[in-house]
Short mmCIF file of C-alpha atoms and ligand atoms in Angstrom, two decimals:
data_model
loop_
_atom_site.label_atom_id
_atom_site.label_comp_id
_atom_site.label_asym_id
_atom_site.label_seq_id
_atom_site.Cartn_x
_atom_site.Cartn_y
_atom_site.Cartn_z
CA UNK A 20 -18.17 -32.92 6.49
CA UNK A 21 -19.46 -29.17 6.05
CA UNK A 22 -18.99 -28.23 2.70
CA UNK A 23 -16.34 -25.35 2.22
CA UNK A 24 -17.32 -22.03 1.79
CA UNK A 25 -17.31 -20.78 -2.15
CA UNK A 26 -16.10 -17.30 -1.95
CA UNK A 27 -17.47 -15.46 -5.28
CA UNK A 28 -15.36 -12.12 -6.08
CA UNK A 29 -16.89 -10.29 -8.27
CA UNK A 30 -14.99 -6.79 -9.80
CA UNK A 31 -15.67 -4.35 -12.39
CA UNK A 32 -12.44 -2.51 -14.03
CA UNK A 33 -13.48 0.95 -13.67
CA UNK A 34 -11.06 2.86 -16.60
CA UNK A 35 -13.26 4.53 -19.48
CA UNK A 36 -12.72 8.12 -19.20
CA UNK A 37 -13.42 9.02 -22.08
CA UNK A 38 -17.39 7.76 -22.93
CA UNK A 39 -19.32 9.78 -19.81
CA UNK A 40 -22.28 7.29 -20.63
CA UNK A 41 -19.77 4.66 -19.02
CA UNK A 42 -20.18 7.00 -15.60
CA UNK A 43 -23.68 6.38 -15.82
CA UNK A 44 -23.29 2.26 -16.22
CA UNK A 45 -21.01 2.59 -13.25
CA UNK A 46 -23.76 4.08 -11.17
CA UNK A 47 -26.37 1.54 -12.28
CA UNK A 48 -24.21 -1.14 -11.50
CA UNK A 49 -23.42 -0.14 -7.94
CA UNK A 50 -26.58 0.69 -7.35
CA UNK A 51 -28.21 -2.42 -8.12
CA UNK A 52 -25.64 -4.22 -6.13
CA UNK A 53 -26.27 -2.43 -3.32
CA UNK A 54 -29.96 -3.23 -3.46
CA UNK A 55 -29.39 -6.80 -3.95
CA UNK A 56 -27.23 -6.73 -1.40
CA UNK A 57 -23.88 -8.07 -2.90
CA UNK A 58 -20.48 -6.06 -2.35
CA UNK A 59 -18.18 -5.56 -5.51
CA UNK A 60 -14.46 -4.21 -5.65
CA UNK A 61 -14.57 -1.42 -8.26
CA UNK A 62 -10.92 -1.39 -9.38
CA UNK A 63 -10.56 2.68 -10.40
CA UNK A 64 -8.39 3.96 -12.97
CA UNK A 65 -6.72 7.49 -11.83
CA UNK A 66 -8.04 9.28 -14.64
CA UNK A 67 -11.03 7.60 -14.16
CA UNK A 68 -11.47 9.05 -11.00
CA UNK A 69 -10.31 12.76 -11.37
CA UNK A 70 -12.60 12.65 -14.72
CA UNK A 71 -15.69 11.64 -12.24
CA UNK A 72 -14.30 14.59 -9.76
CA UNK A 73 -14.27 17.18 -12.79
CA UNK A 74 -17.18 16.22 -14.16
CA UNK A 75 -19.07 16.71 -10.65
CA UNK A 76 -20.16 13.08 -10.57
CA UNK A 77 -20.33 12.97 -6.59
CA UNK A 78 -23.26 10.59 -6.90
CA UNK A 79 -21.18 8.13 -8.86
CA UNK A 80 -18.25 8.15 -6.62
CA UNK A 81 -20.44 7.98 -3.44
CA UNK A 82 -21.91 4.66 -5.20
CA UNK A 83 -19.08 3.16 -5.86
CA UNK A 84 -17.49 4.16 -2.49
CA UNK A 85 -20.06 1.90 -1.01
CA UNK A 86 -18.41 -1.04 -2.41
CA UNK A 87 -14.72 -1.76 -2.20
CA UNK A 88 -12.30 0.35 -4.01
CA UNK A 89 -9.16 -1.42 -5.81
CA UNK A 90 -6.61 0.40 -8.42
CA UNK A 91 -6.22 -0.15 -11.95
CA UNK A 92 -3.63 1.64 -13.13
CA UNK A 93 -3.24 5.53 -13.82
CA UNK A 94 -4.07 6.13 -17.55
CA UNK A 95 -4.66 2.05 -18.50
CA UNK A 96 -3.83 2.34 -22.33
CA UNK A 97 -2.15 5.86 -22.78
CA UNK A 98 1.47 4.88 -23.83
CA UNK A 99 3.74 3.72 -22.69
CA UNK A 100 1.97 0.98 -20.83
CA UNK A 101 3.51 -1.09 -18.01
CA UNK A 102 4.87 -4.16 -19.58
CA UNK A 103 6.38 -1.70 -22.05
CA UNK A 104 8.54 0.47 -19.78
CA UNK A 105 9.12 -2.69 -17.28
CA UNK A 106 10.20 -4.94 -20.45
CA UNK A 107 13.66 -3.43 -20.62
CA UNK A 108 14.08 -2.94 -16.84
CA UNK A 109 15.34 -4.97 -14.05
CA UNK A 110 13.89 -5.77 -10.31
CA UNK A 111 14.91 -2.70 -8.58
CA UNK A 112 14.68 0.12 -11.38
CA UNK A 113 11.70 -1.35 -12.66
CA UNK A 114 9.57 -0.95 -9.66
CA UNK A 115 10.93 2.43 -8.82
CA UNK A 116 9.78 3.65 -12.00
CA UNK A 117 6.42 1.71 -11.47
CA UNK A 118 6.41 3.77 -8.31
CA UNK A 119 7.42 7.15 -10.00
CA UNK A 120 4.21 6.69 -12.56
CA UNK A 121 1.67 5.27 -10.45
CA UNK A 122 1.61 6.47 -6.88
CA UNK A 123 0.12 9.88 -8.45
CA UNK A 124 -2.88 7.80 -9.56
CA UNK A 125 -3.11 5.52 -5.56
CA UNK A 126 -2.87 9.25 -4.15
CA UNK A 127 -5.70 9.91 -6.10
CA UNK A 128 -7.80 7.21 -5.74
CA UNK A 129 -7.10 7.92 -1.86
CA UNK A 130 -8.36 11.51 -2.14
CA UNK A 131 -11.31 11.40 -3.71
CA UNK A 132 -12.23 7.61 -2.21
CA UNK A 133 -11.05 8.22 0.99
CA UNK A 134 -9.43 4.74 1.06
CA UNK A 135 -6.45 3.28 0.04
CA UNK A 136 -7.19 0.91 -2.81
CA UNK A 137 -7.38 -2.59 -1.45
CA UNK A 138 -5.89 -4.03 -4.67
CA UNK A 139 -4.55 -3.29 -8.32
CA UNK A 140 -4.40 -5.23 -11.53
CA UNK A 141 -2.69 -4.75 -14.70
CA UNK A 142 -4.16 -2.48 -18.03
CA UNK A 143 -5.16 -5.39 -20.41
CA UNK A 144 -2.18 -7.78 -20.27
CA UNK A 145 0.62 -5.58 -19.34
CA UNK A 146 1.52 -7.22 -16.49
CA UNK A 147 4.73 -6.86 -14.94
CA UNK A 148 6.08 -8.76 -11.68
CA UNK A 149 8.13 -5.16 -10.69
CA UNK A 150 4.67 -4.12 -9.90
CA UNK A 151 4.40 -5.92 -6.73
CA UNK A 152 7.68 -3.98 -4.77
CA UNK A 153 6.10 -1.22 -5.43
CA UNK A 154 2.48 -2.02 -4.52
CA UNK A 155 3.75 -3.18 -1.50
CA UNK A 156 5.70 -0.07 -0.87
CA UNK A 157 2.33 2.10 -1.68
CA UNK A 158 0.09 -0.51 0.86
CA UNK A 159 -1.61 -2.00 -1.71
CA UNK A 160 -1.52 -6.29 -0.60
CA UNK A 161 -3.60 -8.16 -3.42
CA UNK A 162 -3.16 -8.59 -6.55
CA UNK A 163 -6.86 -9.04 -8.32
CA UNK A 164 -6.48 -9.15 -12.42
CA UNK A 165 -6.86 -12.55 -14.94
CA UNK A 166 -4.22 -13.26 -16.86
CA UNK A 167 -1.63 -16.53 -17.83
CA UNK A 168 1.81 -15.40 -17.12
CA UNK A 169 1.86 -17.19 -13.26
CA UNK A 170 -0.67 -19.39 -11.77
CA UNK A 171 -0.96 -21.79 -9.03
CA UNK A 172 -4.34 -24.45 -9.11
CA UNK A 173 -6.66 -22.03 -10.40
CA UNK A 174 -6.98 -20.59 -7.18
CA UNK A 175 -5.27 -17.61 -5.09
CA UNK A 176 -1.47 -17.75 -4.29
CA UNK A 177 1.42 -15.64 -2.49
CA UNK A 178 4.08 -14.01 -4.98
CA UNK A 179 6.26 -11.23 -4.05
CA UNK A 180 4.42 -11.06 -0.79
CA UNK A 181 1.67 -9.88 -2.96
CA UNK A 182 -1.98 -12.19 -2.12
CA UNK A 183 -2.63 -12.88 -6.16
CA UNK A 184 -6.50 -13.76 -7.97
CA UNK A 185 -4.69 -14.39 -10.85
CA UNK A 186 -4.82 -17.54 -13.73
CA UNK A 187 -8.12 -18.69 -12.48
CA UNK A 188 -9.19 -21.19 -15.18
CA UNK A 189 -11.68 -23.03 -14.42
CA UNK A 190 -12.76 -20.89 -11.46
CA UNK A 191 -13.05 -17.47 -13.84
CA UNK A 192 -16.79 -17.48 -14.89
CA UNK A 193 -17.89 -14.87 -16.88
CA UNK A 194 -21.43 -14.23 -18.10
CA UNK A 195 -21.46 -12.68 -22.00
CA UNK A 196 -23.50 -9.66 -22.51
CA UNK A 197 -23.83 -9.96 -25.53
CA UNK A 198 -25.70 -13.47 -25.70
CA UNK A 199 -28.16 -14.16 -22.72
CA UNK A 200 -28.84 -17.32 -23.58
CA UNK A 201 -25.26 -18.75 -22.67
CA UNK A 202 -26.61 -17.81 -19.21
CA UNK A 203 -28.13 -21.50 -18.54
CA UNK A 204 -24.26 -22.87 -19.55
CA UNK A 205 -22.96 -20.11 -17.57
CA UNK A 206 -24.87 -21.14 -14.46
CA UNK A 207 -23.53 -24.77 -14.88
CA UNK A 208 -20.21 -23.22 -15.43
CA UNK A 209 -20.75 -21.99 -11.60
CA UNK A 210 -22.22 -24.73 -10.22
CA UNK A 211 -19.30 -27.24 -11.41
CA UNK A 212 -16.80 -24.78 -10.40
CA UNK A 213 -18.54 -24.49 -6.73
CA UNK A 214 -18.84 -28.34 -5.94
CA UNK A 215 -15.47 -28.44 -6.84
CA UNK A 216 -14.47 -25.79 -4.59
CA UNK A 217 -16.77 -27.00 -1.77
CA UNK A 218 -15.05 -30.53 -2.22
CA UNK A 219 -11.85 -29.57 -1.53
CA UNK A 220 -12.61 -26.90 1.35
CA UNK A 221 -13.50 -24.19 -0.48
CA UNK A 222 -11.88 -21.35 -2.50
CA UNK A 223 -12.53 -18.49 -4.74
CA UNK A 224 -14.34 -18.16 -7.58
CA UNK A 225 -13.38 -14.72 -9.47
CA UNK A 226 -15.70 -12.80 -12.54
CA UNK A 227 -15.10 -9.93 -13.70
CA UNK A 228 -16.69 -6.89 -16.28
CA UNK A 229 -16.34 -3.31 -17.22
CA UNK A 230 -18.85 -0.92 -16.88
CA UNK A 231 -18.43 0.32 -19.95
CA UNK A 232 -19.29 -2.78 -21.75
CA UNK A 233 -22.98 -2.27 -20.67
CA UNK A 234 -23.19 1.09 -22.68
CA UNK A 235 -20.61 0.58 -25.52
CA UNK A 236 -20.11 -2.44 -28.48
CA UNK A 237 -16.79 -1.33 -28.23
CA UNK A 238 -13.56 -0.74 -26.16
CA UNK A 239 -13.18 2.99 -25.47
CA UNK A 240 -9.52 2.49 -25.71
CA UNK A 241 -8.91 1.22 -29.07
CA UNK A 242 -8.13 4.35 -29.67
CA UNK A 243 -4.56 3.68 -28.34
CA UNK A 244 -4.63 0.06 -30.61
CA UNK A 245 -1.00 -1.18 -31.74
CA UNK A 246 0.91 1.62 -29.88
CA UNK A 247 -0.92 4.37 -31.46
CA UNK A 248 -0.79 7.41 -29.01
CA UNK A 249 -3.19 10.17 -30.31
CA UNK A 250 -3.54 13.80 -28.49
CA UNK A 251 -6.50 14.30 -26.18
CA UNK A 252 -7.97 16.38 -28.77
CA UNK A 253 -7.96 13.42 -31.20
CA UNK A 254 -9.67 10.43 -29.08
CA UNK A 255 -13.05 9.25 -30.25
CA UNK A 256 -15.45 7.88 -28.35
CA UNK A 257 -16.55 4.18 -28.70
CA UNK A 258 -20.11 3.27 -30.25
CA UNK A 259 -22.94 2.85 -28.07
CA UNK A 260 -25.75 0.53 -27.53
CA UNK A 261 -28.77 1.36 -27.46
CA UNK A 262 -31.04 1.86 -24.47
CA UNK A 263 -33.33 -1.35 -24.27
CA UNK A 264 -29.62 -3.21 -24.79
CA UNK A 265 -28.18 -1.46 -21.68
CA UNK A 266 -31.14 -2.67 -19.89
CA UNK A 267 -30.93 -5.88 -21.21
CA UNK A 268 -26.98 -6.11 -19.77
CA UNK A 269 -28.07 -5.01 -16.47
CA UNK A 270 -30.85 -8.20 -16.29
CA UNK A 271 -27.71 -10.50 -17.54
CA UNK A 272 -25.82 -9.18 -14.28
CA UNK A 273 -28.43 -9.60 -12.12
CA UNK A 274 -29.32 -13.01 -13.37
CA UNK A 275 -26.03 -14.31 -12.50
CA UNK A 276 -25.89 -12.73 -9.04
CA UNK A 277 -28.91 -14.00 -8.35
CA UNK A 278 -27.94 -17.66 -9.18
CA UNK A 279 -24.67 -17.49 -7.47
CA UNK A 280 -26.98 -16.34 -3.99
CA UNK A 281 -29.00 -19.63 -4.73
CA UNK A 282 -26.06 -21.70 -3.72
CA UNK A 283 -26.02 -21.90 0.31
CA UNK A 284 -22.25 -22.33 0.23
CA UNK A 285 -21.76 -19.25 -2.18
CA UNK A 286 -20.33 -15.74 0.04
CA UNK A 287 -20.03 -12.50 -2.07
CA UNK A 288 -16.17 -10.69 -1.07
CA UNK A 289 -14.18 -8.00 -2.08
CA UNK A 290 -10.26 -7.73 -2.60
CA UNK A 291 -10.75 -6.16 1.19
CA UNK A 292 -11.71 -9.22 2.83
CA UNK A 293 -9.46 -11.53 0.87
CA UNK A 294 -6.23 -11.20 3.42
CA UNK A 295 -8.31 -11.98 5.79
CA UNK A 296 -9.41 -15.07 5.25
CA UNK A 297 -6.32 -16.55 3.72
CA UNK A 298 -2.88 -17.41 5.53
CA UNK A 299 -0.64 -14.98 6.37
CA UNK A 300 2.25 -14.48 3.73
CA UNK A 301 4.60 -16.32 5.78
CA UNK A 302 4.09 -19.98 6.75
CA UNK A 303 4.73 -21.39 10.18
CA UNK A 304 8.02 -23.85 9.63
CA UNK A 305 8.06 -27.59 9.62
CA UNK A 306 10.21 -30.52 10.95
CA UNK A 307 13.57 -29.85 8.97
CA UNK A 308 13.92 -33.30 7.90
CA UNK A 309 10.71 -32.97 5.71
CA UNK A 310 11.87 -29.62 4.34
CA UNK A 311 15.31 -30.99 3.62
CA UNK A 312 14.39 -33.50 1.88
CA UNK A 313 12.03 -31.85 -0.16
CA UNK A 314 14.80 -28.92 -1.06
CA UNK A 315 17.38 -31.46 -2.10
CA UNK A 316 14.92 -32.88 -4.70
CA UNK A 317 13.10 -29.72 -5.83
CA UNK A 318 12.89 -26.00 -5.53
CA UNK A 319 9.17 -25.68 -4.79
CA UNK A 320 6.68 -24.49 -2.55
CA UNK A 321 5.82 -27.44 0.02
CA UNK A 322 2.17 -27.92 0.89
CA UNK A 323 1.14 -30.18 3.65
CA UNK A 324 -1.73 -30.56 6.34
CA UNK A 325 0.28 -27.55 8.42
CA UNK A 326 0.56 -24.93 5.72
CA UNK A 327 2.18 -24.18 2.81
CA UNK A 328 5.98 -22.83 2.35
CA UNK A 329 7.68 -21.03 -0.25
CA UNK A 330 11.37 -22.31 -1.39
CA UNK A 331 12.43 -18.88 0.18
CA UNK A 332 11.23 -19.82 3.51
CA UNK A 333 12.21 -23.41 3.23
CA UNK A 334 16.10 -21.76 2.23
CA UNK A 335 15.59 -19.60 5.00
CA UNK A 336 14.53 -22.46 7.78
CA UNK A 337 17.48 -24.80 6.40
CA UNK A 338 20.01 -22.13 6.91
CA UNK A 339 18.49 -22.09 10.69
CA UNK A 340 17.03 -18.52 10.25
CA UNK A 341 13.40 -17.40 11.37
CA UNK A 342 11.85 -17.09 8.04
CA UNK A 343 10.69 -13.44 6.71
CA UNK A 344 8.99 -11.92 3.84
CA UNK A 345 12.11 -11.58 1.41
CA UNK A 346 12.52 -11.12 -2.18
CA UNK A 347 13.50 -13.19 -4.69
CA UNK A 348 17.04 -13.13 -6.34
CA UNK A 349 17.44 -9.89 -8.72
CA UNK A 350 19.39 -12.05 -11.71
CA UNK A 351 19.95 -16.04 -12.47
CA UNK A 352 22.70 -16.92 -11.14
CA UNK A 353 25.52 -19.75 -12.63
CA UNK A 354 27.54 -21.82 -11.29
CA UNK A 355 31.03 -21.99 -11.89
CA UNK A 356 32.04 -23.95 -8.93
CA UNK A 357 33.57 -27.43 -10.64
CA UNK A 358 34.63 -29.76 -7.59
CA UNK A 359 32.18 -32.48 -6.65
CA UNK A 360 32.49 -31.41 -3.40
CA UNK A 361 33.21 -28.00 -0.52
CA UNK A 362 34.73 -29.07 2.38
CA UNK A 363 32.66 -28.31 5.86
CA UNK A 364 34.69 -25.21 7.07
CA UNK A 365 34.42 -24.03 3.27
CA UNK A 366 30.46 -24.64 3.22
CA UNK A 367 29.77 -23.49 6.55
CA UNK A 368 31.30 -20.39 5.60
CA UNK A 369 28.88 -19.60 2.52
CA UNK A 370 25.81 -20.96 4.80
CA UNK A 371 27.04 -18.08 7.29
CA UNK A 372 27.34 -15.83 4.02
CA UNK A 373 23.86 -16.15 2.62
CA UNK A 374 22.23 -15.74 5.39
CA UNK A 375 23.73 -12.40 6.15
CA UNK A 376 23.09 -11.09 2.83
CA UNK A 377 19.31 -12.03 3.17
CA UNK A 378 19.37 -10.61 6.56
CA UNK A 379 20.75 -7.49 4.97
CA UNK A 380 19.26 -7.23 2.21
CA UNK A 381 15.80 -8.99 2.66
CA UNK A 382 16.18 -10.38 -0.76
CA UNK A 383 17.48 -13.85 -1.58
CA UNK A 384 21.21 -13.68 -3.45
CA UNK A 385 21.03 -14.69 -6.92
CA UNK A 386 24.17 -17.22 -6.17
CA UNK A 387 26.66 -17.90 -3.45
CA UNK A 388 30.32 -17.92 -2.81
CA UNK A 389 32.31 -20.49 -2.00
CA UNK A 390 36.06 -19.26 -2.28
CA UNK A 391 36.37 -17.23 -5.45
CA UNK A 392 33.72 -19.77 -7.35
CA UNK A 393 30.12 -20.10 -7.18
CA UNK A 394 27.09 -21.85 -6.93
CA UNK A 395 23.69 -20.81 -8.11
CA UNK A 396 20.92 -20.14 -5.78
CA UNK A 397 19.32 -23.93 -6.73
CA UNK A 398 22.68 -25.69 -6.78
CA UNK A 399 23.01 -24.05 -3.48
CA UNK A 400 19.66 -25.20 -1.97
CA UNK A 401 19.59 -28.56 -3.31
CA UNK A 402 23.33 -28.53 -1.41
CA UNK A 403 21.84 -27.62 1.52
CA UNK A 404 18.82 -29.95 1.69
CA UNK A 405 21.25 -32.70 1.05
CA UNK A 406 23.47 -31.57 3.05
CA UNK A 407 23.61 -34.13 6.73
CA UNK A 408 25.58 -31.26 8.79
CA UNK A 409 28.32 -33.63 9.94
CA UNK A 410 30.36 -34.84 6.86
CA UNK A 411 33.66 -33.70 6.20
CA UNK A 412 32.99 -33.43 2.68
CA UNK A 413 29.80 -31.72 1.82
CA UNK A 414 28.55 -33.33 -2.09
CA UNK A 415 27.49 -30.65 -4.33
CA UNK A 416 23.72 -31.23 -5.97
CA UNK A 417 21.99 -29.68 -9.04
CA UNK A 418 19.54 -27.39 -8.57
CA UNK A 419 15.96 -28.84 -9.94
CA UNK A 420 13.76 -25.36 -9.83
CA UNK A 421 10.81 -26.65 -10.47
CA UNK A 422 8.82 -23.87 -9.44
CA UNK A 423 9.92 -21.88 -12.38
CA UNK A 424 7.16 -24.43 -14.43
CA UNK A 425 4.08 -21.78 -12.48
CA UNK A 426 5.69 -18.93 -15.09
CA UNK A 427 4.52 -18.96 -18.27
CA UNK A 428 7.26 -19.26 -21.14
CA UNK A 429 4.90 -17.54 -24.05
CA UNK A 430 6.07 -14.06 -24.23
CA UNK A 431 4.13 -13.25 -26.54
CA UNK A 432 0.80 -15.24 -26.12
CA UNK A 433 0.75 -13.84 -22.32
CA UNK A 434 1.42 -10.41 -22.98
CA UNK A 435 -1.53 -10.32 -26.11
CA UNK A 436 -3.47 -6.96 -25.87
CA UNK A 437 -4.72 -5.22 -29.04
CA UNK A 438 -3.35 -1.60 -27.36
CA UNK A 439 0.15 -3.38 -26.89
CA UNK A 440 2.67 -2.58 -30.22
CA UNK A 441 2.04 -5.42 -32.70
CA UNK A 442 4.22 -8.13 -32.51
CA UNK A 443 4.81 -7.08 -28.78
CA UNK A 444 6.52 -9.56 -26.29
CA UNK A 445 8.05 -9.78 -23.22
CA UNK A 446 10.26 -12.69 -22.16
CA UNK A 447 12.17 -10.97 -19.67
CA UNK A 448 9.40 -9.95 -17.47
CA UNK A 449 8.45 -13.51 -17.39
CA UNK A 450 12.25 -14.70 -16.93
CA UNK A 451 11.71 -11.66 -13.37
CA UNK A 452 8.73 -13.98 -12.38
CA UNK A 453 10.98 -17.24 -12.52
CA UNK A 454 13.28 -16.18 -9.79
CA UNK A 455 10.60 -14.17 -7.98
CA UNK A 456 9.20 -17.93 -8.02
CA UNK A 457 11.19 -18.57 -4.87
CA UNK A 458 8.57 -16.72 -2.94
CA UNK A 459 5.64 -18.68 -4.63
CA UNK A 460 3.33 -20.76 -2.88
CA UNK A 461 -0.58 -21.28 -2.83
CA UNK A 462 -2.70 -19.53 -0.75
CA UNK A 463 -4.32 -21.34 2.15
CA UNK A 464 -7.82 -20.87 3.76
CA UNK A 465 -7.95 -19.60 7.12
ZN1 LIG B 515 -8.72 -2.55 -17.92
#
């Protein structure tokens, strides 16, 4: 059997605007990509960019421009940061406002790129799942960052309708620059990682850097540590290395690129190319039996040898609709329904009334009527799946969301970032990506 194809992504956050030395490791970089051959994603901070326009670095953005341009956020660490204004805001509100701050920095990025950003990721770990509506809503598909609050296998999955390279474990390799000789354990760090990948078909192996790490000992943004918000006026810039220790961070990049082109089944892509060669967002349907079944035991994503479907889709199939891209619910529903059973007119009545407010809505209901009482969206769908269509009494099943366990319950571990407010974390934005979980699944190779 051919060995799968290794797919090595390989992105630089591109966000220091305040050290211009970091404009200069930018440059480098892309250059000596270029020469070698190997295509990056650059993922741009706004102010990033406009500082490159006003400080007439044409040359820089032309370099980077020959790679593939991603987003990273408007001003990274000036406060608030995401996670901080999303924290206290729900699904709709919270991506509007998302919206309202960033889409000055993807209209940016657009005019002086020329391209819409093929991808964002979140400042540090201020990560919020609000982000994704409005990503969508500004074109913007994948989701490229590293962090633990959602994960799927170590390898890409579908949330939101947004393609994620997030939680990569095992399959995040990244070189120090500060110690070259962890490069030989680095390189067996790859090639583990790559068999592995090329056992199973193939997948995505995802390392990332900042420029400004090859110029500076420290992060340009500590000036905004624990909260702290300082005028313009007041920023200082990070310490620099020295010369020959620049140099020597370039060879440490190069090394690694160079060991990762050794491997025949290695392929270097950008967030660009990612959609296409993964499955589309939504998965073709199965025999209903299968999906049923598996609904009436657990709400999860279903992989088998014809795809892989989200519990959205499965809901979506069982109530005989053509499934679509939807959200998930906006709040966790309860139920308060207390009979052991809903008789069939009863039942078909709240089967005709959740589909129309998906339909309608292109979200998923948090819970559903029956009468004046209710079931929850899982009680509901393990209903459903147990459901045979004929009975005159339909039996009422507890929900078993088992998806929920790909969503991190550490609120504050997760959302650990020295620019964050000490003490900072954020249970509610994880409690968002529980019942945005419906839509989960993993990605699948073309
Ligand atoms: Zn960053």
């Amino acid at each position: 059997m051919a060995k799968g194809p290794v797919y090595v992504m390989l992105w630089f956050d591109t966000e220091d605007y305040i050290e211009p030395a970091a404009d200069d490791a930018a440059l480098r970089i892309a250059t000596d990509l270029e020469k070698a051959g190997v295509r990056a994603t650059f993922k741009v901070v706004g102010e990033k960019a406009r500082v490159l326009e006003s400080r007439g670095r044409r040359d820089v953005i032309r370099a980077l421009a020959q790679h593939d341009i991603g987003y990273h956020s408007n001003f990274h660490s000036i406060q608030p940061t995401p996670a901080l204004y999303l924290r206290g805001m729900g699904w709709l509100d919270g991506a509007a406002e998302f919206e309202r701050r960033e889409r000055p920095g993807v209209d940016d990025i657009r005019r002086i790129f020329g391209v819409t950003p093929s991808c964002y990721g979140q400042p540090g770990s201020s990560w919020g799942p609000q982000s994704y509506r409005a990503l969508l809503r500004m074109g913007i598909p994948v989701y490229l960052d590293e962090g633990e609050q959602v994960g799927v296998d170590e390898q890409p999955f579908w949330l939101g309708g947004m393609l994620h390279v997030f939680h990569m474990g095992r399959n995040l390799i990244r070189p120090s620059l500060n110690d070259e000789n962890l490069l030989p354990q680095t390189f067996e760090k790859f090639d583990h990682a790559a068999e592995a990948l090329e056992a199973r078909g193939g997948g995505v192996i995802s390392t990332y850097f900042h420029p400004t790490e090859f110029v500076t000992t420290a992060f340009w943004d500590m000036n905004f540590a624990k909260g702290a918000n300082p005028e313009r006026s007041e920023w200082r810039k990070p310490p620099r290395r020295t010369a020959e220790d620049s140099e020597r961070c370039y060879q440490i990049l190069s090394r690694y690129v160079e060991h990762a082109k050794t491997r025949a089944s290695a392929r270097f892509i950008t967030a660009r190319d990612l959609p296409m060669l993964y499955d589309s967002p939504v998965g073709r349907t199965q025999d209903r039996s299968i999906l049923a079944r598996h609904m009436a035991e657990r709400q999860t994503f279903l992989t088998t040898e014809d795809g892989a479907l989200s519990a959205a889709e499965m809901l979506q199939a069982l109530l005989g609709m053509e499934p679509a891209a939807v959200e998930g619910p906006v709040a966790r529903g309860e139920s308060s329904y207390r009979a052991t059973t809903i008789t069939r007119p009863a039942f078909e009545r709240a089967k005709a009334d959740v589909t129309g407010t998906i339909r309608a809505n292109r979200r998923l209901p948090a819970d559903v009527w029956i009468g004046s009482e209710k079931l929850s969206l899982a009680d509901f769908a393990a209903t459903l799946g147990a459901d045979d269509g004929a009975s005159a009494a339909v039996a009422v099943r507890k929900g078993n969301p088992e998806m929920e366990k790909h969503v991190s319950t550490d609120g504050k571990g997760t959302f650990n970032w020295p620019i964050h407010p000490e003490g900072f974390s954020a249970p509610q934005l994880l409690e968002l990506a529980r019942l945005q979980a419906w839509t989960l699944k993993p990605a699948r190779l073309k």
